GROMACS .gro file of C-alpha atoms in nm:
model
  194
    1UNK     CA    1   4.938   3.167  -0.157
    2UNK     CA    2   4.586   3.232  -0.287
    3UNK     CA    3   4.730   3.440  -0.573
    4UNK     CA    4   4.949   3.145  -0.676
    5UNK     CA    5   4.649   2.911  -0.665
    6UNK     CA    6   4.449   3.152  -0.884
    7UNK     CA    7   4.733   3.178  -1.139
    8UNK     CA    8   4.777   2.803  -1.140
    9UNK     CA    9   4.402   2.760  -1.183
   10UNK     CA   10   4.401   2.993  -1.483
   11UNK     CA   11   4.685   2.801  -1.643
   12UNK     CA   12   4.520   2.464  -1.578
   13UNK     CA   13   4.188   2.590  -1.717
   14UNK     CA   14   4.360   2.711  -2.033
   15UNK     CA   15   4.526   2.372  -2.081
   16UNK     CA   16   4.233   2.144  -1.992
   17UNK     CA   17   3.926   2.344  -2.085
   18UNK     CA   18   3.638   2.213  -2.286
   19UNK     CA   19   3.727   2.134  -2.644
   20UNK     CA   20   3.510   2.165  -2.950
   21UNK     CA   21   3.466   1.790  -2.979
   22UNK     CA   22   3.137   1.651  -2.852
   23UNK     CA   23   3.066   1.318  -2.692
   24UNK     CA   24   3.294   1.327  -2.390
   25UNK     CA   25   3.212   1.032  -2.169
   26UNK     CA   26   3.071   1.106  -1.827
   27UNK     CA   27   3.289   0.997  -1.535
   28UNK     CA   28   3.057   0.968  -1.234
   29UNK     CA   29   3.319   0.839  -0.989
   30UNK     CA   30   3.689   0.870  -0.909
   31UNK     CA   31   3.671   1.238  -0.823
   32UNK     CA   32   3.969   1.201  -0.590
   33UNK     CA   33   4.204   1.194  -0.889
   34UNK     CA   34   4.092   1.549  -0.971
   35UNK     CA   35   4.125   1.674  -0.613
   36UNK     CA   36   4.367   1.969  -0.586
   37UNK     CA   37   4.663   1.881  -0.368
   38UNK     CA   38   4.634   2.020  -0.018
   39UNK     CA   39   4.937   2.179   0.147
   40UNK     CA   40   4.971   2.219   0.522
   41UNK     CA   41   4.845   2.579   0.486
   42UNK     CA   42   4.535   2.464   0.297
   43UNK     CA   43   4.426   2.170   0.513
   44UNK     CA   44   4.124   2.361   0.642
   45UNK     CA   45   3.986   2.400   0.289
   46UNK     CA   46   3.696   2.177   0.189
   47UNK     CA   47   3.669   2.026  -0.159
   48UNK     CA   48   3.371   1.848  -0.312
   49UNK     CA   49   3.336   1.487  -0.197
   50UNK     CA   50   3.044   1.252  -0.251
   51UNK     CA   51   2.862   1.189   0.076
   52UNK     CA   52   2.974   1.517   0.231
   53UNK     CA   53   2.824   1.865   0.228
   54UNK     CA   54   2.909   2.060  -0.088
   55UNK     CA   55   3.166   2.338  -0.041
   56UNK     CA   56   2.996   2.668   0.039
   57UNK     CA   57   3.144   2.906  -0.216
   58UNK     CA   58   3.025   3.259  -0.293
   59UNK     CA   59   2.840   3.335  -0.618
   60UNK     CA   60   2.724   3.650  -0.791
   61UNK     CA   61   2.381   3.630  -0.948
   62UNK     CA   62   2.332   3.785  -1.290
   63UNK     CA   63   2.151   4.082  -1.133
   64UNK     CA   64   2.468   4.154  -0.931
   65UNK     CA   65   2.343   4.031  -0.593
   66UNK     CA   66   2.570   3.812  -0.386
   67UNK     CA   67   2.473   3.467  -0.262
   68UNK     CA   68   2.640   3.141  -0.173
   69UNK     CA   69   2.595   2.777  -0.265
   70UNK     CA   70   2.442   2.694   0.075
   71UNK     CA   71   2.147   2.921  -0.011
   72UNK     CA   72   2.036   2.633  -0.238
   73UNK     CA   73   2.048   2.360   0.028
   74UNK     CA   74   1.672   2.370   0.087
   75UNK     CA   75   1.588   2.132  -0.202
   76UNK     CA   76   1.765   1.874  -0.417
   77UNK     CA   77   1.997   2.079  -0.637
   78UNK     CA   78   2.195   2.049  -0.958
   79UNK     CA   79   2.502   2.272  -0.987
   80UNK     CA   80   2.663   2.277  -1.332
   81UNK     CA   81   2.993   2.453  -1.404
   82UNK     CA   82   2.995   2.565  -1.768
   83UNK     CA   83   3.080   2.840  -2.021
   84UNK     CA   84   2.903   2.975  -2.328
   85UNK     CA   85   3.204   2.892  -2.549
   86UNK     CA   86   3.224   2.527  -2.434
   87UNK     CA   87   3.054   2.305  -2.693
   88UNK     CA   88   3.025   2.012  -2.450
   89UNK     CA   89   2.859   2.241  -2.195
   90UNK     CA   90   2.617   2.374  -2.455
   91UNK     CA   91   2.529   2.016  -2.558
   92UNK     CA   92   2.439   1.933  -2.197
   93UNK     CA   93   2.215   2.236  -2.134
   94UNK     CA   94   1.899   2.097  -2.301
   95UNK     CA   95   1.911   1.809  -2.051
   96UNK     CA   96   1.933   2.060  -1.767
   97UNK     CA   97   1.627   2.240  -1.908
   98UNK     CA   98   1.438   1.907  -1.931
   99UNK     CA   99   1.509   1.864  -1.560
  100UNK     CA  100   1.379   2.214  -1.487
  101UNK     CA  101   1.067   2.148  -1.695
  102UNK     CA  102   0.988   1.819  -1.521
  103UNK     CA  103   1.062   1.906  -1.159
  104UNK     CA  104   1.000   2.283  -1.152
  105UNK     CA  105   0.986   2.417  -0.799
  106UNK     CA  106   1.072   2.083  -0.638
  107UNK     CA  107   1.442   2.131  -0.716
  108UNK     CA  108   1.704   2.404  -0.756
  109UNK     CA  109   1.923   2.436  -1.063
  110UNK     CA  110   2.220   2.670  -1.073
  111UNK     CA  111   2.448   2.706  -1.375
  112UNK     CA  112   2.780   2.849  -1.252
  113UNK     CA  113   3.009   3.027  -1.497
  114UNK     CA  114   3.366   3.133  -1.417
  115UNK     CA  115   3.467   3.273  -1.756
  116UNK     CA  116   3.189   3.474  -1.923
  117UNK     CA  117   3.063   3.819  -1.827
  118UNK     CA  118   2.710   3.845  -1.688
  119UNK     CA  119   2.573   4.008  -2.005
  120UNK     CA  120   2.694   3.720  -2.225
  121UNK     CA  121   2.549   3.464  -1.985
  122UNK     CA  122   2.212   3.643  -1.977
  123UNK     CA  123   2.205   3.667  -2.355
  124UNK     CA  124   2.285   3.296  -2.391
  125UNK     CA  125   2.014   3.198  -2.142
  126UNK     CA  126   1.753   3.419  -2.313
  127UNK     CA  127   1.842   3.309  -2.668
  128UNK     CA  128   1.806   2.944  -2.569
  129UNK     CA  129   1.496   3.005  -2.355
  130UNK     CA  130   1.655   2.842  -2.051
  131UNK     CA  131   1.449   2.902  -1.738
  132UNK     CA  132   1.693   2.777  -1.474
  133UNK     CA  133   1.915   3.017  -1.282
  134UNK     CA  134   2.267   3.110  -1.387
  135UNK     CA  135   2.532   3.293  -1.186
  136UNK     CA  136   2.900   3.383  -1.188
  137UNK     CA  137   3.163   3.221  -0.969
  138UNK     CA  138   3.533   3.298  -0.940
  139UNK     CA  139   3.777   3.064  -1.110
  140UNK     CA  140   3.952   3.011  -0.778
  141UNK     CA  141   3.629   2.910  -0.602
  142UNK     CA  142   3.528   2.678  -0.888
  143UNK     CA  143   3.835   2.467  -0.806
  144UNK     CA  144   3.662   2.350  -0.487
  145UNK     CA  145   3.445   2.156  -0.735
  146UNK     CA  146   3.742   2.047  -0.955
  147UNK     CA  147   3.606   2.261  -1.238
  148UNK     CA  148   3.943   2.318  -1.402
  149UNK     CA  149   3.785   2.161  -1.709
  150UNK     CA  150   3.416   2.181  -1.784
  151UNK     CA  151   3.138   2.081  -1.778
  152UNK     CA  152   3.124   1.961  -1.419
  153UNK     CA  153   2.786   1.874  -1.269
  154UNK     CA  154   2.722   1.818  -0.899
  155UNK     CA  155   2.395   1.692  -0.752
  156UNK     CA  156   2.310   1.747  -0.386
  157UNK     CA  157   2.019   1.637  -0.173
  158UNK     CA  158   1.797   1.881   0.019
  159UNK     CA  159   2.062   1.909   0.291
  160UNK     CA  160   2.344   1.998   0.052
  161UNK     CA  161   2.510   1.655   0.071
  162UNK     CA  162   2.676   1.559  -0.259
  163UNK     CA  163   2.496   1.262  -0.415
  164UNK     CA  164   2.664   1.254  -0.759
  165UNK     CA  165   2.951   1.415  -0.945
  166UNK     CA  166   2.960   1.416  -1.326
  167UNK     CA  167   3.275   1.508  -1.518
  168UNK     CA  168   3.228   1.562  -1.889
  169UNK     CA  169   2.916   1.563  -2.099
  170UNK     CA  170   2.693   1.365  -2.326
  171UNK     CA  171   2.400   1.493  -2.524
  172UNK     CA  172   2.129   1.662  -2.321
  173UNK     CA  173   1.850   1.411  -2.380
  174UNK     CA  174   2.070   1.116  -2.286
  175UNK     CA  175   2.204   1.305  -1.982
  176UNK     CA  176   1.846   1.369  -1.868
  177UNK     CA  177   1.707   1.019  -1.924
  178UNK     CA  178   2.005   0.815  -1.802
  179UNK     CA  179   2.134   1.025  -1.513
  180UNK     CA  180   1.930   1.330  -1.408
  181UNK     CA  181   1.575   1.197  -1.415
  182UNK     CA  182   1.631   0.874  -1.215
  183UNK     CA  183   1.848   1.054  -0.961
  184UNK     CA  184   1.611   1.346  -0.908
  185UNK     CA  185   1.303   1.121  -0.895
  186UNK     CA  186   1.454   0.958  -0.585
  187UNK     CA  187   1.585   1.284  -0.433
  188UNK     CA  188   1.253   1.464  -0.474
  189UNK     CA  189   1.061   1.170  -0.321
  190UNK     CA  190   1.303   1.166  -0.026
  191UNK     CA  191   1.271   1.544   0.021
  192UNK     CA  192   0.891   1.527   0.020
  193UNK     CA  193   0.890   1.234   0.262
  194UNK     CA  194   1.110   1.412   0.514
   0.00000   0.00000   0.00000
């Protein structure tokens, strides 16, 4: 069954992946329409849902060490699913860096990539002087976040509860000022007050 899901995921990604056109509108709600259908065998699986704890999927850091999403549940966190070849993803990354620059150690940022090899991801991050963390994730596990097309951005609070889900991209500065900054201002204040 898992093999069929992985093959289906690869086909869906090929058909719905990021295009070269920029300016995709951000859809912050209605994530249920992207939810993979659950069969009786898969009912125990958990998919991303606002107001619930983010699915705990495994990741491989660029240095080859293994981790999992729940390792980042100690602070407000931004998870972005992306690829180096996705123009919409690349357009969003400066906004992610603005977030890293403003909030530094008060938040976690993890850029999750299901299609590029670690060397290409590292090179991209270095060339663009991005200081936030990037890691690899399997295509199958990325589907728990409905990342069959990218970019997908998920924001969690310090307890790992999903606060926002962004599908699509706008330019980085607009993404930072309209969405990221106001949201993280509140999440960081809440985390410090706890």
